Amino acid sequence: DALPICYKDISKKELFFSGNTKKQIDRLSALLNEEQFSKIRMALKSKGLPEGFCCLFYGGPGTGKTELVQQLAIDTERDLMQVDLSTLRDKYVGESEKRVKQVFSNYRALLSRNGKAPILFFNEADAIIGKRLENVQRSVDKMENSMQNIILEEIEKLDGILIATTNLTCNMDKAFERRFIYKIEFDKPSMEAKSAIWQSMIPDLSSED
């Protein structure tokens, strides 16, 4: 089971991103501020939409997606419930589906205790949000589709914050893509970002070097 992490127990780190990515990150951080987040939920509710706020971080490995989620938890003072979806699969029929349901059940319990919505974090969600298989025959394929359907249903009634990270988007199921209302693409660091990273690690390094 994924144990919640208190935002106070996460180490603060300085992250560097390219211009456009940084703008989107700053905007997301502002949106997840408690006052602004309450307004977003009210706006979604007024339009008859699910009140849950689902975000997708996508881009190549090593671009800072996972670390950013942790830093957002600190910045917005929200606890973090991190889930590795690959660990939810089980060889016994029906067990994987039960585990997925339990994740969301645990999140709802955490939400009711905290009051302030924690972040439900699906790290490396590539496999589970891929295109659903058609005309499946094998039990393992049926299980995958069933797990995806459960996650889609749970996202529809989510009352909180979900952030998922993935390295691949070309194979994403359209139903999942529609449910992520905020998406950020993580580019490889620009020259300016690379320079800032080096100077943060070696403060005496000159701009020319």
PDB file of C-alpha atoms in Angstrom:
ATOM      1  CA  ASP A   1       0.000   0.000   0.000  1.00  0.00           C
ATOM      2  CA  ALA A   2       1.151   3.527  -0.781  1.00  0.00           C
ATOM      3  CA  LEU A   3       1.693   5.405   2.447  1.00  0.00           C
ATOM      4  CA  PRO A   4       1.036   9.151   2.364  1.00  0.00           C
ATOM      5  CA  ILE A   5       4.077  11.410   2.598  1.00  0.00           C
ATOM      6  CA  CYS A   6       3.764  14.600   4.609  1.00  0.00           C
ATOM      7  CA  TYR A   7       4.931  17.552   2.539  1.00  0.00           C
ATOM      8  CA  LYS A   8       7.066  18.667   5.503  1.00  0.00           C
ATOM      9  CA  ASP A   9       9.130  15.477   5.157  1.00  0.00           C
ATOM     10  CA  ILE A  10      10.082  16.146   1.523  1.00  0.00           C
ATOM     11  CA  SER A  11      13.460  17.760   0.881  1.00  0.00           C
ATOM     12  CA  LYS A  12      13.331  21.135  -0.832  1.00  0.00           C
ATOM     13  CA  LYS A  13      15.284  21.264  -4.092  1.00  0.00           C
ATOM     14  CA  GLU A  14      15.839  23.951  -6.687  1.00  0.00           C
ATOM     15  CA  LEU A  15      14.771  22.811 -10.142  1.00  0.00           C
ATOM     16  CA  PHE A  16      15.577  24.404 -13.486  1.00  0.00           C
ATOM     17  CA  PHE A  17      13.358  24.267 -16.552  1.00  0.00           C
ATOM     18  CA  SER A  18      13.241  25.850 -19.975  1.00  0.00           C
ATOM     19  CA  GLY A  19      11.165  29.009 -20.437  1.00  0.00           C
ATOM     20  CA  ASN A  20       7.819  27.660 -21.683  1.00  0.00           C
ATOM     21  CA  THR A  21       7.859  24.666 -19.345  1.00  0.00           C
ATOM     22  CA  LYS A  22       8.626  26.929 -16.385  1.00  0.00           C
ATOM     23  CA  LYS A  23       5.705  29.227 -17.239  1.00  0.00           C
ATOM     24  CA  GLN A  24       3.298  26.284 -17.236  1.00  0.00           C
ATOM     25  CA  ILE A  25       4.742  24.979 -13.962  1.00  0.00           C
ATOM     26  CA  ASP A  26       4.393  28.376 -12.276  1.00  0.00           C
ATOM     27  CA  ARG A  27       0.802  28.604 -13.456  1.00  0.00           C
ATOM     28  CA  LEU A  28       0.016  25.118 -12.149  1.00  0.00           C
ATOM     29  CA  SER A  29       1.569  25.935  -8.775  1.00  0.00           C
ATOM     30  CA  ALA A  30      -0.663  29.012  -8.571  1.00  0.00           C
ATOM     31  CA  LEU A  31      -3.738  26.993  -9.557  1.00  0.00           C
ATOM     32  CA  LEU A  32      -3.059  24.482  -6.775  1.00  0.00           C
ATOM     33  CA  ASN A  33      -2.919  27.236  -4.177  1.00  0.00           C
ATOM     34  CA  GLU A  34      -5.806  26.456  -1.828  1.00  0.00           C
ATOM     35  CA  GLU A  35      -7.790  29.631  -2.538  1.00  0.00           C
ATOM     36  CA  GLN A  36      -7.429  29.310  -6.300  1.00  0.00           C
ATOM     37  CA  PHE A  37      -8.068  25.560  -6.214  1.00  0.00           C
ATOM     38  CA  SER A  38     -11.386  26.144  -4.427  1.00  0.00           C
ATOM     39  CA  LYS A  39     -12.427  28.547  -7.199  1.00  0.00           C
ATOM     40  CA  ILE A  40     -11.505  25.994  -9.866  1.00  0.00           C
ATOM     41  CA  ARG A  41     -13.606  23.318  -8.167  1.00  0.00           C
ATOM     42  CA  MET A  42     -16.593  25.681  -7.972  1.00  0.00           C
ATOM     43  CA  ALA A  43     -16.201  26.558 -11.664  1.00  0.00           C
ATOM     44  CA  LEU A  44     -16.062  22.885 -12.664  1.00  0.00           C
ATOM     45  CA  LYS A  45     -19.084  22.084 -10.505  1.00  0.00           C
ATOM     46  CA  SER A  46     -21.104  24.952 -12.018  1.00  0.00           C
ATOM     47  CA  LYS A  47     -20.570  23.429 -15.458  1.00  0.00           C
ATOM     48  CA  GLY A  48     -21.585  19.967 -14.318  1.00  0.00           C
ATOM     49  CA  LEU A  49     -18.040  18.657 -14.637  1.00  0.00           C
ATOM     50  CA  PRO A  50     -16.116  16.412 -12.203  1.00  0.00           C
ATOM     51  CA  GLU A  51     -14.467  18.518  -9.493  1.00  0.00           C
ATOM     52  CA  GLY A  52     -11.247  16.540  -9.526  1.00  0.00           C
ATOM     53  CA  PHE A  53      -8.160  18.230 -10.966  1.00  0.00           C
ATOM     54  CA  CYS A  54      -6.155  15.824 -13.134  1.00  0.00           C
ATOM     55  CA  CYS A  55      -2.735  16.748 -14.516  1.00  0.00           C
ATOM     56  CA  LEU A  56      -0.370  14.959 -16.883  1.00  0.00           C
ATOM     57  CA  PHE A  57       3.387  15.521 -17.008  1.00  0.00           C
ATOM     58  CA  TYR A  58       4.932  14.064 -20.149  1.00  0.00           C
ATOM     59  CA  GLY A  59       8.376  14.104 -21.704  1.00  0.00           C
ATOM     60  CA  GLY A  60      11.630  12.193 -21.871  1.00  0.00           C
ATOM     61  CA  PRO A  61      13.205  10.470 -18.865  1.00  0.00           C
ATOM     62  CA  GLY A  62      15.343  12.632 -16.604  1.00  0.00           C
ATOM     63  CA  THR A  63      13.530  15.889 -17.381  1.00  0.00           C
ATOM     64  CA  GLY A  64      12.328  16.444 -13.803  1.00  0.00           C
ATOM     65  CA  LYS A  65       8.722  15.211 -13.881  1.00  0.00           C
ATOM     66  CA  THR A  66       8.845  13.093 -10.729  1.00  0.00           C
ATOM     67  CA  GLU A  67      10.873  15.574  -8.708  1.00  0.00           C
ATOM     68  CA  LEU A  68       8.542  18.412  -9.663  1.00  0.00           C
ATOM     69  CA  VAL A  69       5.525  16.609  -8.188  1.00  0.00           C
ATOM     70  CA  GLN A  70       7.344  16.425  -4.855  1.00  0.00           C
ATOM     71  CA  GLN A  71       8.299  20.097  -5.008  1.00  0.00           C
ATOM     72  CA  LEU A  72       4.716  21.056  -5.864  1.00  0.00           C
ATOM     73  CA  ALA A  73       3.607  19.217  -2.735  1.00  0.00           C
ATOM     74  CA  ILE A  74       5.950  21.425  -0.694  1.00  0.00           C
ATOM     75  CA  ASP A  75       4.982  24.648  -2.472  1.00  0.00           C
ATOM     76  CA  THR A  76       1.244  24.037  -2.082  1.00  0.00           C
ATOM     77  CA  GLU A  77       1.546  22.383   1.371  1.00  0.00           C
ATOM     78  CA  ARG A  78      -0.209  19.236   0.250  1.00  0.00           C
ATOM     79  CA  ASP A  79       0.606  15.706   1.393  1.00  0.00           C
ATOM     80  CA  LEU A  80       1.564  13.220  -1.298  1.00  0.00           C
ATOM     81  CA  MET A  81       0.276   9.709  -1.981  1.00  0.00           C
ATOM     82  CA  GLN A  82       2.619   8.133  -4.532  1.00  0.00           C
ATOM     83  CA  VAL A  83       1.568   4.980  -6.386  1.00  0.00           C
ATOM     84  CA  ASP A  84       3.622   2.791  -8.707  1.00  0.00           C
ATOM     85  CA  LEU A  85       0.936   1.356 -10.972  1.00  0.00           C
ATOM     86  CA  SER A  86       3.120  -1.558 -12.093  1.00  0.00           C
ATOM     87  CA  THR A  87       3.039  -2.969  -8.554  1.00  0.00           C
ATOM     88  CA  LEU A  88      -0.753  -3.244  -8.626  1.00  0.00           C
ATOM     89  CA  ARG A  89      -0.775  -6.120 -11.092  1.00  0.00           C
ATOM     90  CA  ASP A  90      -1.417  -9.540  -9.597  1.00  0.00           C
ATOM     91  CA  LYS A  91      -1.381 -12.998 -11.178  1.00  0.00           C
ATOM     92  CA  TYR A  92      -4.714 -13.936  -9.582  1.00  0.00           C
ATOM     93  CA  VAL A  93      -7.951 -13.073 -11.359  1.00  0.00           C
ATOM     94  CA  GLY A  94      -9.643  -9.999  -9.899  1.00  0.00           C
ATOM     95  CA  GLU A  95      -6.853  -9.076  -7.479  1.00  0.00           C
ATOM     96  CA  SER A  96      -5.355  -6.333  -9.663  1.00  0.00           C
ATOM     97  CA  GLU A  97      -8.750  -4.672  -9.987  1.00  0.00           C
ATOM     98  CA  LYS A  98      -9.237  -4.819  -6.217  1.00  0.00           C
ATOM     99  CA  ARG A  99      -5.866  -3.166  -5.680  1.00  0.00           C
ATOM    100  CA  VAL A 100      -6.727  -0.306  -8.031  1.00  0.00           C
ATOM    101  CA  LYS A 101     -10.026   0.284  -6.222  1.00  0.00           C
ATOM    102  CA  GLN A 102      -8.201   0.187  -2.892  1.00  0.00           C
ATOM    103  CA  VAL A 103      -5.818   2.936  -4.033  1.00  0.00           C
ATOM    104  CA  PHE A 104      -8.698   5.318  -4.648  1.00  0.00           C
ATOM    105  CA  SER A 105     -10.457   4.200  -1.477  1.00  0.00           C
ATOM    106  CA  ASN A 106      -7.301   4.972   0.505  1.00  0.00           C
ATOM    107  CA  TYR A 107      -7.029   8.352  -1.195  1.00  0.00           C
ATOM    108  CA  ARG A 108     -10.627   9.245  -0.288  1.00  0.00           C
ATOM    109  CA  ALA A 109      -9.933   8.289   3.330  1.00  0.00           C
ATOM    110  CA  LEU A 110      -6.808  10.470   3.318  1.00  0.00           C
ATOM    111  CA  LEU A 111      -8.785  13.333   1.785  1.00  0.00           C
ATOM    112  CA  SER A 112     -11.477  13.122   4.459  1.00  0.00           C
ATOM    113  CA  ARG A 113      -8.851  13.173   7.225  1.00  0.00           C
ATOM    114  CA  ASN A 114      -6.817  16.028   5.780  1.00  0.00           C
ATOM    115  CA  GLY A 115      -9.496  18.380   4.589  1.00  0.00           C
ATOM    116  CA  LYS A 116      -6.938  19.952   2.267  1.00  0.00           C
ATOM    117  CA  ALA A 117      -6.719  17.792  -0.838  1.00  0.00           C
ATOM    118  CA  PRO A 118      -3.507  15.735  -0.992  1.00  0.00           C
ATOM    119  CA  ILE A 119      -1.881  14.886  -4.324  1.00  0.00           C
ATOM    120  CA  LEU A 120      -2.486  11.390  -5.691  1.00  0.00           C
ATOM    121  CA  PHE A 121       0.621  10.689  -7.755  1.00  0.00           C
ATOM    122  CA  PHE A 122       0.752   7.992 -10.445  1.00  0.00           C
ATOM    123  CA  ASN A 123       4.433   7.768 -11.344  1.00  0.00           C
ATOM    124  CA  GLU A 124       5.459   6.247 -14.697  1.00  0.00           C
ATOM    125  CA  ALA A 125       1.893   5.610 -15.751  1.00  0.00           C
ATOM    126  CA  ASP A 126       2.839   4.674 -19.344  1.00  0.00           C
ATOM    127  CA  ALA A 127       1.446   1.160 -19.399  1.00  0.00           C
ATOM    128  CA  ILE A 128      -1.844   1.740 -17.650  1.00  0.00           C
ATOM    129  CA  ILE A 129      -2.927   4.796 -19.660  1.00  0.00           C
ATOM    130  CA  GLY A 130      -2.051   3.261 -23.034  1.00  0.00           C
ATOM    131  CA  LYS A 131      -4.657   2.481 -25.668  1.00  0.00           C
ATOM    132  CA  ARG A 132      -7.152  -0.117 -24.565  1.00  0.00           C
ATOM    133  CA  LEU A 133      -7.005  -3.424 -26.403  1.00  0.00           C
ATOM    134  CA  GLU A 134      -9.877  -4.557 -28.614  1.00  0.00           C
ATOM    135  CA  ASN A 135     -11.204  -8.081 -29.116  1.00  0.00           C
ATOM    136  CA  VAL A 136      -9.110  -9.342 -26.214  1.00  0.00           C
ATOM    137  CA  GLN A 137      -8.882 -13.075 -25.600  1.00  0.00           C
ATOM    138  CA  ARG A 138      -6.078 -13.512 -23.069  1.00  0.00           C
ATOM    139  CA  SER A 139      -6.964 -13.083 -19.407  1.00  0.00           C
ATOM    140  CA  VAL A 140      -4.003 -10.760 -18.873  1.00  0.00           C
ATOM    141  CA  ASP A 141      -5.309  -8.408 -21.580  1.00  0.00           C
ATOM    142  CA  LYS A 142      -8.787  -8.495 -20.062  1.00  0.00           C
ATOM    143  CA  MET A 143      -7.229  -7.589 -16.711  1.00  0.00           C
ATOM    144  CA  GLU A 144      -5.400  -4.599 -18.252  1.00  0.00           C
ATOM    145  CA  ASN A 145      -8.609  -3.294 -19.817  1.00  0.00           C
ATOM    146  CA  SER A 146     -10.494  -3.826 -16.582  1.00  0.00           C
ATOM    147  CA  MET A 147      -7.866  -1.895 -14.591  1.00  0.00           C
ATOM    148  CA  GLN A 148      -8.016   0.954 -17.103  1.00  0.00           C
ATOM    149  CA  ASN A 149     -11.813   1.087 -16.936  1.00  0.00           C
ATOM    150  CA  ILE A 150     -11.735   1.261 -13.148  1.00  0.00           C
ATOM    151  CA  ILE A 151      -9.196   4.103 -13.198  1.00  0.00           C
ATOM    152  CA  LEU A 152     -11.295   6.017 -15.745  1.00  0.00           C
ATOM    153  CA  GLU A 153     -14.404   5.582 -13.608  1.00  0.00           C
ATOM    154  CA  GLU A 154     -12.560   6.681 -10.473  1.00  0.00           C
ATOM    155  CA  ILE A 155     -11.129   9.751 -12.208  1.00  0.00           C
ATOM    156  CA  GLU A 156     -14.667  10.726 -13.244  1.00  0.00           C
ATOM    157  CA  LYS A 157     -15.730  10.973  -9.595  1.00  0.00           C
ATOM    158  CA  LEU A 158     -12.384  12.135  -8.191  1.00  0.00           C
ATOM    159  CA  ASP A 159     -12.683  14.833  -5.574  1.00  0.00           C
ATOM    160  CA  GLY A 160      -9.081  15.922  -5.259  1.00  0.00           C
ATOM    161  CA  ILE A 161      -5.844  16.193  -7.243  1.00  0.00           C
ATOM    162  CA  LEU A 162      -4.280  13.550  -9.473  1.00  0.00           C
ATOM    163  CA  ILE A 163      -0.933  13.960 -11.220  1.00  0.00           C
ATOM    164  CA  ALA A 164       0.379  11.280 -13.579  1.00  0.00           C
ATOM    165  CA  THR A 165       3.760  11.147 -15.303  1.00  0.00           C
ATOM    166  CA  THR A 166       4.621   9.371 -18.523  1.00  0.00           C
ATOM    167  CA  ASN A 167       7.482   9.231 -21.006  1.00  0.00           C
ATOM    168  CA  LEU A 168       5.141   8.403 -23.893  1.00  0.00           C
ATOM    169  CA  THR A 169       1.999  10.130 -25.128  1.00  0.00           C
ATOM    170  CA  CYS A 170       1.699   8.830 -28.687  1.00  0.00           C
ATOM    171  CA  ASN A 171       0.053   5.642 -27.423  1.00  0.00           C
ATOM    172  CA  MET A 172      -2.244   7.255 -24.850  1.00  0.00           C
ATOM    173  CA  ASP A 173      -5.881   6.202 -24.831  1.00  0.00           C
ATOM    174  CA  LYS A 174      -8.150   9.093 -25.901  1.00  0.00           C
ATOM    175  CA  ALA A 175     -10.420   8.564 -22.906  1.00  0.00           C
ATOM    176  CA  PHE A 176      -7.497   9.207 -20.568  1.00  0.00           C
ATOM    177  CA  GLU A 177      -6.272  12.155 -22.614  1.00  0.00           C
ATOM    178  CA  ARG A 178      -9.657  13.895 -22.245  1.00  0.00           C
ATOM    179  CA  ARG A 179      -9.654  13.486 -18.478  1.00  0.00           C
ATOM    180  CA  PHE A 180      -6.350  15.292 -17.940  1.00  0.00           C
ATOM    181  CA  ILE A 181      -7.409  18.919 -17.925  1.00  0.00           C
ATOM    182  CA  TYR A 182      -3.888  20.276 -17.466  1.00  0.00           C
ATOM    183  CA  LYS A 183      -0.894  18.937 -19.389  1.00  0.00           C
ATOM    184  CA  ILE A 184       2.753  19.984 -19.287  1.00  0.00           C
ATOM    185  CA  GLU A 185       5.357  18.816 -21.771  1.00  0.00           C
ATOM    186  CA  PHE A 186       8.853  18.568 -20.308  1.00  0.00           C
ATOM    187  CA  ASP A 187      11.476  19.498 -22.867  1.00  0.00           C
ATOM    188  CA  LYS A 188      15.150  18.733 -22.576  1.00  0.00           C
ATOM    189  CA  PRO A 189      16.912  21.589 -20.740  1.00  0.00           C
ATOM    190  CA  SER A 190      17.710  24.650 -22.810  1.00  0.00           C
ATOM    191  CA  MET A 191      21.230  26.107 -22.870  1.00  0.00           C
ATOM    192  CA  GLU A 192      20.169  28.633 -20.202  1.00  0.00           C
ATOM    193  CA  ALA A 193      18.710  25.905 -17.976  1.00  0.00           C
ATOM    194  CA  LYS A 194      21.847  23.777 -18.359  1.00  0.00           C
ATOM    195  CA  SER A 195      24.023  26.743 -17.371  1.00  0.00           C
ATOM    196  CA  ALA A 196      21.861  27.384 -14.307  1.00  0.00           C
ATOM    197  CA  ILE A 197      22.103  23.721 -13.274  1.00  0.00           C
ATOM    198  CA  TRP A 198      25.912  23.761 -13.514  1.00  0.00           C
ATOM    199  CA  GLN A 199      26.229  27.031 -11.610  1.00  0.00           C
ATOM    200  CA  SER A 200      23.933  25.752  -8.847  1.00  0.00           C
ATOM    201  CA  MET A 201      26.253  22.764  -8.411  1.00  0.00           C
ATOM    202  CA  ILE A 202      29.528  24.692  -8.820  1.00  0.00           C
ATOM    203  CA  PRO A 203      28.872  28.253  -7.632  1.00  0.00           C
ATOM    204  CA  ASP A 204      32.385  29.444  -8.589  1.00  0.00           C
ATOM    205  CA  LEU A 205      31.875  28.454 -12.212  1.00  0.00           C
ATOM    206  CA  SER A 206      31.902  31.525 -14.431  1.00  0.00           C
ATOM    207  CA  SER A 207      29.228  32.159 -17.064  1.00  0.00           C
ATOM    208  CA  GLU A 208      31.857  31.783 -19.775  1.00  0.00           C
ATOM    209  CA  ASP A 209      32.955  28.372 -18.488  1.00  0.00           C
TER     210      ASP A 209
END
